[in-house]
Amino acid sequence: MYLRCGEIGMFTRFCRLCPGLERSCTKRKMQRWTASLPTLKAILKDARRHTCPCYKYGLLRNHIRKKSILCEALQHNLPPFTPPPHTEDSVYPMPRVIFRMFDYTDDPEGPVMPGSHSVERFVIEENLHCIIKSHWKERKTCAAQLVSYPGKNKIPLNYHIVEVIFAELFQLPAPPHIDVMYTTLLIELCKLQPGSLPQVLAQATEMLYMRLDTMNTTCVDRFINWFSHHLSNFQFRWSWEDWSDCLTQDPESPKPKFVREVLEKCMRLSYHQRILDIVPPTFSALCPANPTCIYKYGDESSNSLPGHSVALCLAVAFKSKATNDEIFSILKDVPNPNQDDDDDEGFSFNPLKIEVFVQTLLHLAAKSFSHSFSALAKFHEVFKTLAESDEGKLHVLRVMFEVWRNHPQMIAVLVDKMIRTQIVDCAAVANWIFSSELSRDFTRLFVWEILHSTIRKMNKHVLKIQKELEEAKEKLARQHKRRSDDDDRSSDRKDGALEEQIERLQEKVESAQSEQKNLFLVIFQRFIMILTEHLVRCETDGTSVLTPWYKNCIERLQQIFLQHHQIIQQYMVTLENLLFTAELDPHILAVFQQFCALQA
């Protein structure tokens, strides 16, 4: 921290304010800022001594040799400042947790690390945050600036750097910068200081692993993504034997789930056999399955399955580059288990028809992502017809999941493509995620990546239409202004066309907002249903509610609220009236009340 012109006197005046601030803290007049009291009290404690120990670490010395110049510089009189009063629409910063990983015992051989609540620690931390904020777009420059921090010989700098980077990466509801920036920054730091920083990073990773049982699920997700990406840049080398304790735990516990998810992410960045080679044989139970396509009509035992003969005909037709009409002609012979619901054309919801078509098409297009995308595009009309109803959309997703059950990445990209091409809608994806078919995989990371991606697509769609509407209104306003200066009849015709466009866009905005609201209603309703079932079952069986599944589910609910809080706030009244009512179980209602309290 470097003091600029006038800040020396300001620091002195701040010291005079300290007694009053301490009285305010004691009388609890600063309840809104109680989350910051440890920081404030630490500053007050050092200021009260009138000797800032930051000088010990060389953090405030830069101004001393220029004191005579600064004292003669132009002085500025700051005008009085009156804080604005509280109003209903006042926006306050989110609560912030002071993140600590290390203390002085973690580096016994190097310089002593300042105490967790000392003002020196906060000053160093703030300076490192400022360096990252200034240079985050250039990882090499940022890393060089961090390792060149002034006074680095008097502090365990590598420990401070690692702690600050993880503090930003784990910040809720979202880190200040994109997640991959922190990965590339840590890689660059390891290259600059190969003899020291990798050891500190390994120590930090071990500490985070040991704390997985109490770590927030959102932070666990980011830990998984960072660690797998980091390993891929260092030949996937890690002492997996040190984590063998996870092999004897419940597979749904945080540690074995973490290792399983890391290995699955590593496979995305490598290949299946490589992952089997890098871990000891004892970890085979946690290794991902071979990501191959599961085609139910492919072996001899499938001859008796309904639709087997049609699947063979479809395979021949696909290979001979059949048209959509020819595919419809083949599918017309598929019997409908829901015969009462079938229409004369035979194109209403028919689960067997969807199963035969989707299974065969995805099997033949299984060679790569591009082959699968081309298949969806070529037979888009068939997909739209078969998945015309809500049940049809849901069944398309079910069959796709059956085919690619062992390949989470393929599932994610296919769902994304189906939403973009409007084969399925966002509500169908939400219902599918909470369906019984996905109950075994409900807590897996890829499921929640799909759900959050779906929500973001819906939000972007609404924002895009709203932007188009605002631009059309602005264009109309400019034409009105121009017409006031020039009497032009042709502009009347232009205004009429523009007004019609605005009306159409207004209808599209209302429709999109209705879909958006419905999506959140579906998600929260499904959360309430599965959590209520769990609570009732535990009460009936006399078992503890606090299972690993419950912790994961309740924190996923919190994650939805936090990551999409700006959109959800628009529908707070609807959610409170329809879903989060007073009759709801207190365990679930507490999450909604906590979210409401953020804006209180």
Coordinates of C-alpha atoms in Angstrom, one line a residue:
M1 CA 0.0 0.0 0.0
Y2 CA 1.5 3.3 -1.1
L3 CA 0.3 6.6 0.4
R4 CA -0.3 9.4 -2.1
C5 CA -0.4 13.2 -1.6
G6 CA -2.5 14.2 1.4
E7 CA -3.0 10.6 2.6
I8 CA -0.5 11.0 5.5
G9 CA -2.7 13.6 7.1
M10 CA -5.8 11.6 6.2
F11 CA -4.3 8.6 8.1
T12 CA -3.7 10.8 11.1
R13 CA -7.3 12.1 11.0
F14 CA -8.5 8.5 10.7
C15 CA -6.7 7.6 13.9
R16 CA -8.6 10.4 15.6
L17 CA -11.9 8.9 14.4
C18 CA -11.1 5.5 15.9
P19 CA -12.5 6.0 19.4
G20 CA -15.9 7.0 17.9
L21 CA -15.9 4.1 15.5
E22 CA -15.1 1.7 18.4
R23 CA -18.0 3.0 20.3
S24 CA -20.3 2.5 17.3
C25 CA -19.1 -1.1 17.0
T26 CA -19.7 -1.6 20.7
K27 CA -23.2 -0.2 20.6
R28 CA -24.0 -2.3 17.5
K29 CA -24.9 0.7 15.3
M30 CA -23.3 -0.9 12.3
Q31 CA -25.4 -4.1 12.1
R32 CA -25.6 -3.9 8.3
W33 CA -21.8 -4.2 8.1
T34 CA -21.3 -6.9 10.8
A35 CA -19.6 -9.1 8.2
S36 CA -16.8 -6.6 8.0
L37 CA -16.4 -6.1 11.7
P38 CA -13.3 -8.4 12.0
T39 CA -11.5 -6.4 9.4
L40 CA -12.6 -3.0 10.9
K41 CA -11.7 -4.1 14.5
A42 CA -8.2 -5.2 13.3
I43 CA -7.6 -1.8 11.7
L44 CA -8.9 0.0 14.8
K45 CA -6.7 -2.1 17.1
D46 CA -3.5 -1.2 15.2
A47 CA -4.6 2.5 14.7
R48 CA -5.2 2.8 18.4
R49 CA -1.6 1.9 19.0
H50 CA -0.7 4.9 16.7
T51 CA 2.1 2.8 15.2
C52 CA 1.1 0.9 12.1
P53 CA 3.1 -2.4 12.0
C54 CA 2.8 -2.4 8.2
Y55 CA 6.1 -0.5 8.3
K56 CA 7.7 -3.7 9.4
Y57 CA 6.9 -5.3 6.1
G58 CA 7.9 -2.3 4.0
L59 CA 4.3 -1.7 2.8
L60 CA 4.1 2.0 3.6
R61 CA 7.6 3.3 3.0
N62 CA 7.3 4.5 -0.6
H63 CA 6.1 8.0 0.4
I64 CA 8.8 8.8 3.0
R65 CA 11.6 9.9 0.7
K66 CA 9.1 12.1 -1.2
K67 CA 7.5 13.6 1.9
S68 CA 8.9 17.1 1.4
I69 CA 7.6 17.1 -2.2
L70 CA 4.2 15.9 -1.2
C71 CA 3.8 18.4 1.6
E72 CA 4.5 21.3 -0.9
A73 CA 2.1 20.0 -3.5
L74 CA -1.3 21.5 -4.3
Q75 CA -3.8 20.7 -1.5
H76 CA -7.4 19.9 -2.4
N77 CA -10.3 20.6 -0.1
L78 CA -12.8 17.8 -0.3
P79 CA -16.5 18.9 -0.1
P80 CA -18.7 17.5 2.7
F81 CA -20.3 14.2 1.8
T82 CA -23.8 13.1 3.0
P83 CA -24.6 9.4 2.6
P84 CA -27.9 8.8 0.8
P85 CA -30.8 7.6 3.0
H86 CA -32.1 4.0 2.8
T87 CA -34.9 3.4 0.3
E88 CA -36.8 0.3 -0.8
D89 CA -34.9 0.0 -4.0
S90 CA -31.4 0.5 -2.4
V91 CA -28.9 -2.0 -3.6
Y92 CA -26.3 -3.1 -1.1
P93 CA -23.1 -5.2 -1.7
M94 CA -23.3 -8.9 -1.2
P95 CA -21.9 -10.3 2.1
R96 CA -18.3 -11.2 1.8
V97 CA -16.4 -13.8 3.7
I98 CA -12.8 -13.2 4.7
F99 CA -11.1 -16.2 3.1
R100 CA -8.2 -17.8 5.1
M101 CA -6.3 -20.9 4.2
F102 CA -2.9 -20.6 5.9
D103 CA -1.5 -19.4 9.2
Y104 CA 2.0 -19.0 10.5
T105 CA 2.4 -22.8 11.2
D106 CA 2.0 -23.7 7.5
D107 CA 5.4 -22.2 6.6
P108 CA 7.7 -22.8 9.7
E109 CA 10.9 -22.3 7.8
G110 CA 10.2 -19.1 5.9
P111 CA 9.2 -15.6 7.1
V112 CA 6.4 -15.5 9.6
M113 CA 3.0 -15.0 8.1
P114 CA 1.0 -12.1 9.7
G115 CA -1.9 -13.1 11.9
S116 CA -5.3 -13.9 10.3
H117 CA -6.9 -10.7 11.8
S118 CA -3.8 -8.4 11.7
V119 CA -4.0 -5.3 9.6
E120 CA -0.9 -6.3 7.7
R121 CA -2.6 -9.4 6.4
F122 CA -5.5 -7.3 5.1
V123 CA -3.1 -4.7 3.5
I124 CA -1.1 -7.4 1.7
E125 CA -4.2 -9.2 0.6
E126 CA -5.8 -6.0 -0.8
N127 CA -2.6 -5.1 -2.7
L128 CA -2.5 -8.6 -4.4
H129 CA -6.2 -8.3 -5.3
C130 CA -5.5 -4.9 -6.9
I131 CA -2.6 -6.4 -9.0
I132 CA -4.9 -9.2 -10.2
K133 CA -7.7 -6.7 -11.0
S134 CA -5.3 -4.5 -13.0
H135 CA -3.6 -7.2 -15.0
W136 CA -6.0 -10.2 -15.2
K137 CA -6.2 -10.0 -19.0
E138 CA -2.5 -10.6 -19.3
R139 CA -1.5 -13.7 -17.3
K140 CA 2.2 -13.3 -17.9
T141 CA 2.2 -9.7 -16.7
C142 CA 0.0 -10.5 -13.8
A143 CA 2.2 -13.3 -12.6
A144 CA 5.3 -11.2 -13.0
Q145 CA 3.7 -8.4 -11.0
L146 CA 2.6 -10.8 -8.2
V147 CA 6.0 -12.4 -7.7
S148 CA 7.7 -8.9 -7.8
Y149 CA 5.6 -7.6 -4.8
P150 CA 7.5 -5.1 -2.6
G151 CA 8.8 -6.5 0.6
K152 CA 8.5 -10.1 -0.6
N153 CA 11.6 -11.2 1.4
K154 CA 9.8 -10.2 4.6
I155 CA 6.6 -12.2 4.0
P156 CA 5.8 -15.7 2.7
L157 CA 4.7 -14.3 -0.6
N158 CA 3.8 -17.5 -2.3
Y159 CA 1.4 -18.4 0.5
H160 CA -0.3 -15.0 0.2
I161 CA -0.6 -15.3 -3.6
V162 CA -2.1 -18.7 -3.5
E163 CA -4.5 -17.7 -0.8
V164 CA -5.7 -14.6 -2.6
I165 CA -6.2 -16.5 -5.9
F166 CA -8.3 -19.2 -4.3
A167 CA -10.2 -16.5 -2.4
E168 CA -11.3 -14.9 -5.7
L169 CA -11.9 -18.3 -7.3
F170 CA -14.3 -19.4 -4.5
Q171 CA -16.0 -16.0 -4.2
L172 CA -19.8 -16.3 -4.2
P173 CA -22.1 -15.9 -6.1
A174 CA -19.4 -15.6 -8.9
P175 CA -15.7 -14.9 -9.0
P176 CA -14.6 -11.4 -10.2
H177 CA -13.1 -12.9 -13.4
I178 CA -13.7 -16.0 -15.5
D179 CA -12.6 -19.3 -13.8
V180 CA -10.1 -20.3 -16.5
M181 CA -8.1 -17.1 -15.8
Y182 CA -7.2 -18.3 -12.3
T183 CA -6.0 -21.7 -13.7
T184 CA -3.8 -20.0 -16.3
L185 CA -2.4 -17.6 -13.7
L186 CA -1.4 -20.4 -11.3
I187 CA 0.2 -22.3 -14.2
E188 CA 2.2 -19.2 -15.1
L189 CA 3.2 -18.7 -11.5
C190 CA 4.4 -22.3 -11.3
K191 CA 6.6 -21.6 -14.4
L192 CA 8.1 -18.4 -12.9
Q193 CA 8.9 -20.0 -9.5
P194 CA 9.2 -23.8 -10.2
G195 CA 11.2 -24.3 -7.0
S196 CA 8.7 -23.0 -4.5
L197 CA 5.2 -22.2 -5.7
P198 CA 4.2 -25.7 -6.9
Q199 CA 4.9 -27.0 -3.4
V200 CA 2.7 -24.3 -1.9
L201 CA 0.0 -25.1 -4.4
A202 CA 0.2 -28.8 -3.6
Q203 CA -0.1 -28.0 0.1
A204 CA -3.1 -25.8 -0.6
T205 CA -4.8 -28.5 -2.7
E206 CA -4.2 -31.0 0.1
M207 CA -5.8 -28.6 2.7
L208 CA -8.8 -28.1 0.4
Y209 CA -9.3 -31.8 0.0
M210 CA -9.3 -32.3 3.7
R211 CA -12.0 -29.7 4.1
L212 CA -14.3 -31.0 1.4
D213 CA -16.8 -32.2 4.0
T214 CA -17.6 -28.7 5.0
M215 CA -17.0 -26.9 1.6
N216 CA -19.9 -25.3 -0.2
T217 CA -21.0 -27.3 -3.3
T218 CA -20.5 -24.4 -5.7
C219 CA -16.9 -24.1 -4.4
V220 CA -16.4 -27.8 -4.8
D221 CA -17.4 -27.5 -8.5
R222 CA -14.9 -24.8 -9.1
F223 CA -12.2 -26.8 -7.2
I224 CA -12.9 -29.8 -9.5
N225 CA -12.7 -27.7 -12.7
W226 CA -9.5 -25.9 -11.6
F227 CA -7.7 -29.1 -10.4
S228 CA -8.5 -31.2 -13.4
H229 CA -7.4 -28.3 -15.8
H230 CA -4.3 -27.8 -13.7
L231 CA -3.4 -31.5 -13.8
S232 CA -3.8 -31.6 -17.6
N233 CA -1.0 -29.1 -17.9
F234 CA 1.4 -31.1 -15.8
Q235 CA 1.0 -34.6 -17.3
F236 CA -1.7 -35.5 -14.8
R237 CA 0.9 -36.2 -12.1
W238 CA -0.4 -36.4 -8.6
S239 CA 0.2 -38.5 -5.5
W240 CA -3.2 -40.3 -5.6
E241 CA -2.2 -42.7 -2.9
D242 CA -2.4 -39.9 -0.3
W243 CA -6.1 -39.7 -1.0
S244 CA -6.8 -43.4 -0.6
D245 CA -8.9 -42.7 2.5
C246 CA -11.8 -41.8 0.0
L247 CA -11.9 -45.5 -1.1
T248 CA -13.4 -46.7 2.2
Q249 CA -16.1 -43.9 2.4
D250 CA -19.6 -43.8 1.1
P251 CA -19.5 -43.2 -2.6
E252 CA -21.9 -40.2 -2.2
S253 CA -19.5 -38.6 0.4
P254 CA -17.7 -35.4 -0.7
K255 CA -14.2 -37.0 -1.1
P256 CA -14.9 -39.9 -3.3
K257 CA -17.3 -37.8 -5.3
F258 CA -14.6 -35.2 -5.8
V259 CA -12.0 -37.7 -7.0
R260 CA -14.6 -39.3 -9.4
E261 CA -15.5 -35.9 -10.8
V262 CA -11.9 -34.8 -11.2
L263 CA -11.0 -38.0 -13.1
E264 CA -14.1 -37.5 -15.3
K265 CA -13.0 -34.0 -16.1
C266 CA -9.5 -35.1 -16.8
M267 CA -10.9 -37.6 -19.3
R268 CA -12.5 -34.8 -21.2
L269 CA -9.0 -33.2 -21.5
S270 CA -7.3 -36.5 -22.4
Y271 CA -8.7 -40.0 -23.1
H272 CA -10.1 -42.9 -21.2
Q273 CA -7.1 -45.3 -21.2
R274 CA -4.8 -42.4 -20.1
I275 CA -6.9 -41.9 -17.0
L276 CA -6.8 -45.6 -16.1
D277 CA -3.0 -45.4 -16.4
I278 CA -2.4 -42.4 -14.2
V279 CA -4.3 -43.7 -11.1
P280 CA -3.5 -46.7 -9.0
P281 CA -5.5 -49.9 -9.6
T282 CA -7.2 -49.4 -6.2
F283 CA -9.0 -46.3 -7.6
S284 CA -10.6 -48.2 -10.5
A285 CA -14.0 -47.9 -8.8
L286 CA -13.8 -44.1 -9.1
C287 CA -12.6 -44.1 -12.7
P288 CA -15.1 -43.0 -15.4
A289 CA -16.7 -45.5 -17.6
N290 CA -15.5 -46.0 -21.2
P291 CA -17.4 -43.2 -23.1
T292 CA -19.0 -45.4 -25.7
C293 CA -22.4 -45.4 -27.3
I294 CA -24.9 -47.9 -25.9
Y295 CA -27.1 -49.1 -28.8
K296 CA -29.8 -51.4 -27.5
Y297 CA -30.6 -52.9 -31.0
G298 CA -27.0 -53.8 -31.8
D299 CA -26.6 -57.3 -30.4
E300 CA -28.3 -60.6 -31.1
S301 CA -30.2 -60.6 -27.8
S302 CA -32.1 -57.5 -29.1
N303 CA -34.0 -59.4 -31.8
S304 CA -37.0 -59.8 -29.5
L305 CA -37.2 -56.1 -28.6
P306 CA -40.1 -54.1 -29.9
G307 CA -39.1 -52.1 -33.0
H308 CA -36.0 -54.1 -33.8
S309 CA -36.9 -54.7 -37.4
V310 CA -37.7 -51.0 -37.9
A311 CA -34.4 -50.1 -36.4
L312 CA -32.6 -52.3 -39.0
C313 CA -34.6 -50.6 -41.8
L314 CA -33.8 -47.1 -40.4
A315 CA -30.1 -48.0 -40.3
V316 CA -30.1 -49.0 -43.9
A317 CA -32.1 -45.8 -44.8
F318 CA -29.7 -43.5 -42.9
K319 CA -26.7 -45.1 -44.6
S320 CA -28.3 -44.6 -48.0
K321 CA -29.0 -40.9 -47.3
A322 CA -32.7 -41.2 -47.1
T323 CA -34.9 -38.1 -47.0
N324 CA -37.2 -37.0 -44.2
D325 CA -40.2 -38.3 -46.1
E326 CA -38.7 -41.7 -46.4
I327 CA -37.9 -41.8 -42.7
F328 CA -41.5 -40.8 -41.9
S329 CA -42.7 -43.6 -44.1
I330 CA -40.6 -46.2 -42.2
L331 CA -41.6 -44.9 -38.8
K332 CA -45.3 -45.1 -39.7
D333 CA -45.2 -48.9 -39.2
V334 CA -44.0 -48.6 -35.6
P335 CA -46.8 -49.7 -33.2
N336 CA -47.8 -47.1 -30.6
P337 CA -48.0 -48.4 -27.0
N338 CA -50.2 -45.3 -26.4
Q339 CA -52.7 -46.3 -29.1
D340 CA -55.6 -44.4 -27.6
D341 CA -53.5 -41.2 -27.9
D342 CA -52.4 -41.8 -31.5
D343 CA -53.9 -39.8 -34.3
D344 CA -54.7 -40.9 -37.9
E345 CA -51.3 -39.7 -39.2
G346 CA -49.4 -41.7 -36.6
F347 CA -47.2 -38.8 -35.7
S348 CA -48.4 -38.0 -32.1
F349 CA -46.4 -39.0 -29.0
N350 CA -45.2 -42.5 -29.6
P351 CA -42.4 -43.5 -27.2
L352 CA -41.4 -46.5 -29.2
K353 CA -41.2 -44.5 -32.4
I354 CA -39.0 -41.9 -30.7
E355 CA -36.8 -44.6 -29.1
V356 CA -36.2 -46.5 -32.4
F357 CA -35.4 -43.3 -34.4
V358 CA -33.2 -41.6 -31.8
Q359 CA -31.3 -44.7 -30.8
T360 CA -30.5 -45.6 -34.4
L361 CA -29.6 -42.1 -35.5
L362 CA -27.3 -41.3 -32.6
H363 CA -25.6 -44.7 -32.9
L364 CA -24.7 -44.1 -36.5
A365 CA -23.6 -40.6 -35.8
A366 CA -21.5 -41.6 -32.7
K367 CA -18.1 -41.1 -34.4
S368 CA -17.8 -37.4 -33.2
F369 CA -19.6 -34.3 -32.1
S370 CA -19.7 -33.0 -35.7
H371 CA -21.4 -36.2 -36.9
S372 CA -24.0 -36.0 -34.2
F373 CA -24.7 -32.3 -35.0
S374 CA -25.0 -33.0 -38.7
A375 CA -27.5 -35.8 -37.9
L376 CA -29.6 -33.4 -35.8
A377 CA -29.6 -30.8 -38.5
K378 CA -30.4 -33.2 -41.4
F379 CA -33.4 -34.8 -39.6
H380 CA -34.5 -31.8 -37.7
E381 CA -38.0 -32.0 -39.2
V382 CA -38.4 -35.6 -38.0
F383 CA -37.2 -34.6 -34.5
K384 CA -39.7 -31.6 -34.4
T385 CA -42.6 -33.8 -35.5
L386 CA -41.8 -36.7 -33.0
A387 CA -41.2 -34.2 -30.1
E388 CA -44.1 -32.0 -30.8
S389 CA -45.7 -32.6 -27.4
D390 CA -44.2 -32.1 -24.0
E391 CA -44.1 -35.9 -23.4
G392 CA -42.3 -36.3 -26.8
K393 CA -39.6 -33.7 -25.8
L394 CA -39.0 -35.4 -22.5
H395 CA -38.8 -38.8 -24.1
V396 CA -36.2 -37.6 -26.7
L397 CA -34.0 -36.5 -23.8
R398 CA -34.5 -39.8 -22.0
V399 CA -33.5 -41.9 -25.0
M400 CA -30.5 -39.6 -25.8
F401 CA -29.4 -40.2 -22.2
E402 CA -29.7 -44.0 -22.5
V403 CA -27.5 -43.9 -25.6
W404 CA -24.8 -41.7 -24.1
R405 CA -25.1 -42.6 -20.4
N406 CA -21.3 -43.2 -20.2
H407 CA -20.4 -40.0 -22.0
P408 CA -21.4 -36.9 -19.9
Q409 CA -19.7 -34.4 -22.3
M410 CA -21.7 -35.8 -25.3
I411 CA -24.9 -35.5 -23.3
A412 CA -24.2 -31.9 -22.4
V413 CA -23.4 -30.8 -26.0
L414 CA -26.4 -32.7 -27.4
V415 CA -28.8 -31.0 -25.0
D416 CA -27.2 -27.7 -25.8
K417 CA -27.7 -28.3 -29.5
M418 CA -31.3 -29.5 -29.1
I419 CA -32.2 -26.4 -27.2
R420 CA -30.6 -24.1 -29.8
T421 CA -32.4 -25.9 -32.7
Q422 CA -35.6 -25.9 -30.6
I423 CA -36.1 -29.7 -30.7
V424 CA -36.6 -29.4 -27.0
D425 CA -37.3 -26.4 -24.8
C426 CA -35.8 -25.3 -21.5
A427 CA -38.7 -26.5 -19.3
A428 CA -38.4 -30.0 -20.8
V429 CA -34.7 -30.1 -19.9
A430 CA -35.6 -29.0 -16.3
N431 CA -38.3 -31.7 -16.0
W432 CA -35.9 -34.3 -17.4
I433 CA -33.1 -33.4 -14.9
F434 CA -35.5 -33.9 -12.0
S435 CA -37.0 -37.1 -13.5
S436 CA -36.6 -40.6 -11.9
E437 CA -34.4 -41.7 -14.8
L438 CA -31.7 -39.3 -13.6
S439 CA -32.1 -40.0 -9.9
R440 CA -28.9 -42.0 -9.8
D441 CA -26.9 -39.2 -11.5
F442 CA -28.7 -36.3 -9.8
T443 CA -25.7 -35.2 -7.7
R444 CA -23.2 -35.4 -10.6
L445 CA -21.6 -32.2 -11.8
F446 CA -22.5 -32.5 -15.4
V447 CA -26.2 -32.5 -14.6
W448 CA -26.0 -29.1 -12.9
E449 CA -23.8 -27.7 -15.6
I450 CA -26.6 -28.6 -18.1
L451 CA -29.2 -27.0 -15.9
H452 CA -27.3 -23.7 -15.4
S453 CA -26.5 -23.6 -19.1
T454 CA -30.2 -24.0 -19.8
I455 CA -31.1 -21.2 -17.5
R456 CA -28.5 -18.9 -19.0
K457 CA -29.8 -19.6 -22.5
M458 CA -33.3 -18.7 -21.4
N459 CA -32.0 -15.5 -19.8
K460 CA -30.0 -14.5 -22.8
H461 CA -33.0 -15.1 -25.1
V462 CA -35.2 -12.8 -23.0
L463 CA -32.4 -10.1 -22.9
K464 CA -31.9 -10.3 -26.7
I465 CA -35.6 -9.7 -27.4
Q466 CA -35.8 -6.9 -24.9
K467 CA -32.8 -5.3 -26.5
E468 CA -34.5 -5.5 -30.0
L469 CA -37.6 -3.9 -28.6
E470 CA -35.7 -1.1 -27.0
E471 CA -33.8 -0.4 -30.3
A472 CA -37.1 -0.4 -32.2
K473 CA -38.6 2.1 -29.7
E474 CA -35.6 4.3 -30.0
K475 CA -35.7 4.2 -33.8
L476 CA -39.4 5.3 -33.7
A477 CA -38.6 8.1 -31.3
R478 CA -35.9 9.4 -33.6
Q479 CA -38.3 9.3 -36.6
H480 CA -40.9 11.3 -34.6
K481 CA -38.3 13.8 -33.7
R482 CA -37.1 14.1 -37.4
R483 CA -40.7 14.4 -38.6
S484 CA -41.4 17.3 -36.3
D485 CA -38.9 19.3 -38.3
D486 CA -39.9 18.0 -41.7
D487 CA -43.4 17.2 -43.0
D488 CA -42.9 14.0 -44.9
R489 CA -45.9 11.7 -45.6
S490 CA -43.7 8.8 -46.4
S491 CA -42.5 8.8 -42.8
D492 CA -46.1 8.0 -41.7
R493 CA -45.9 4.7 -43.6
K494 CA -42.5 4.0 -42.0
D495 CA -43.9 4.7 -38.6
G496 CA -46.8 2.3 -39.2
A497 CA -44.4 -0.5 -40.1
L498 CA -42.2 0.2 -37.2
E499 CA -45.2 0.3 -34.8
E500 CA -46.3 -3.1 -36.0
Q501 CA -42.8 -4.4 -35.5
I502 CA -42.8 -3.0 -31.9
E503 CA -46.1 -4.7 -31.2
R504 CA -44.8 -8.0 -32.5
L505 CA -41.6 -7.6 -30.4
Q506 CA -43.7 -6.7 -27.3
E507 CA -45.6 -9.9 -27.7
K508 CA -42.4 -11.9 -28.1
V509 CA -41.0 -10.3 -24.9
E510 CA -44.1 -11.2 -23.0
S511 CA -44.0 -14.7 -24.3
A512 CA -40.3 -15.1 -23.5
Q513 CA -40.7 -13.7 -20.0
S514 CA -43.6 -16.1 -19.4
E515 CA -41.4 -19.0 -20.5
Q516 CA -38.6 -17.7 -18.2
K517 CA -41.0 -17.5 -15.2
N518 CA -42.3 -21.0 -16.0
L519 CA -38.8 -22.4 -16.1
F520 CA -38.0 -21.1 -12.6
L521 CA -41.4 -22.3 -11.3
V522 CA -40.7 -25.8 -12.7
I523 CA -37.2 -25.9 -11.2
F524 CA -38.2 -24.7 -7.7
Q525 CA -41.3 -26.9 -7.7
R526 CA -39.2 -29.9 -8.5
F527 CA -36.7 -29.0 -5.8
I528 CA -39.5 -28.7 -3.2
M529 CA -41.0 -32.1 -4.3
I530 CA -37.8 -34.1 -4.0
L531 CA -36.7 -32.4 -0.8
T532 CA -40.1 -32.9 0.8
E533 CA -40.0 -36.6 -0.2
H534 CA -36.6 -36.9 1.5
L535 CA -37.7 -35.2 4.7
V536 CA -40.9 -37.3 5.0
R537 CA -39.0 -40.5 4.3
C538 CA -36.3 -39.7 7.0
E539 CA -39.0 -38.8 9.5
T540 CA -40.9 -42.0 8.8
D541 CA -37.7 -44.2 9.0
G542 CA -36.4 -42.3 12.0
T543 CA -33.1 -41.5 10.3
S544 CA -31.1 -38.3 10.1
V545 CA -32.1 -35.7 7.5
L546 CA -28.5 -34.6 7.0
T547 CA -27.3 -37.0 4.5
P548 CA -24.7 -36.3 1.7
W549 CA -27.5 -36.2 -0.8
Y550 CA -29.5 -33.7 1.2
K551 CA -26.5 -31.4 1.7
N552 CA -25.8 -31.5 -2.1
C553 CA -29.5 -30.9 -3.0
I554 CA -30.1 -28.0 -0.6
E555 CA -26.9 -26.3 -1.6
R556 CA -27.8 -26.7 -5.3
L557 CA -31.1 -24.9 -4.5
Q558 CA -29.0 -22.1 -2.9
Q559 CA -26.8 -22.1 -5.9
I560 CA -29.8 -21.5 -8.2
F561 CA -30.9 -18.6 -6.1
L562 CA -27.4 -17.0 -5.9
Q563 CA -26.2 -17.4 -9.4
H564 CA -29.4 -16.1 -11.0
H565 CA -30.5 -13.7 -8.3
Q566 CA -31.0 -10.7 -10.6
I567 CA -33.5 -12.6 -12.7
I568 CA -35.2 -14.4 -9.8
Q569 CA -35.9 -11.2 -7.9
Q570 CA -38.3 -10.2 -10.7
Y571 CA -40.5 -13.2 -9.7
M572 CA -40.2 -13.1 -5.9
V573 CA -43.9 -12.3 -5.3
T574 CA -45.0 -15.2 -7.6
L575 CA -42.6 -17.6 -5.9
E576 CA -43.7 -16.6 -2.4
N577 CA -47.4 -16.9 -3.2
L578 CA -47.3 -20.2 -5.2
L579 CA -44.3 -22.2 -3.9
F580 CA -42.5 -20.9 -0.8
T581 CA -45.6 -20.5 1.4
A582 CA -45.7 -20.6 5.2
E583 CA -46.9 -24.3 5.1
L584 CA -43.6 -25.4 3.5
D585 CA -41.1 -27.4 5.6
P586 CA -38.8 -25.0 7.5
H587 CA -35.7 -26.7 6.1
I588 CA -36.7 -25.7 2.5
L589 CA -38.4 -22.4 3.4
A590 CA -35.2 -21.2 5.2
V591 CA -33.3 -21.2 1.9
F592 CA -35.9 -18.8 0.4
Q593 CA -35.9 -16.6 3.5
Q594 CA -32.1 -16.3 3.4
F595 CA -32.3 -15.3 -0.2
C596 CA -34.9 -12.6 0.6
A597 CA -32.8 -11.4 3.5
L598 CA -30.0 -10.5 1.0
Q599 CA -32.1 -7.7 -0.3
A600 CA -33.7 -6.7 3.1

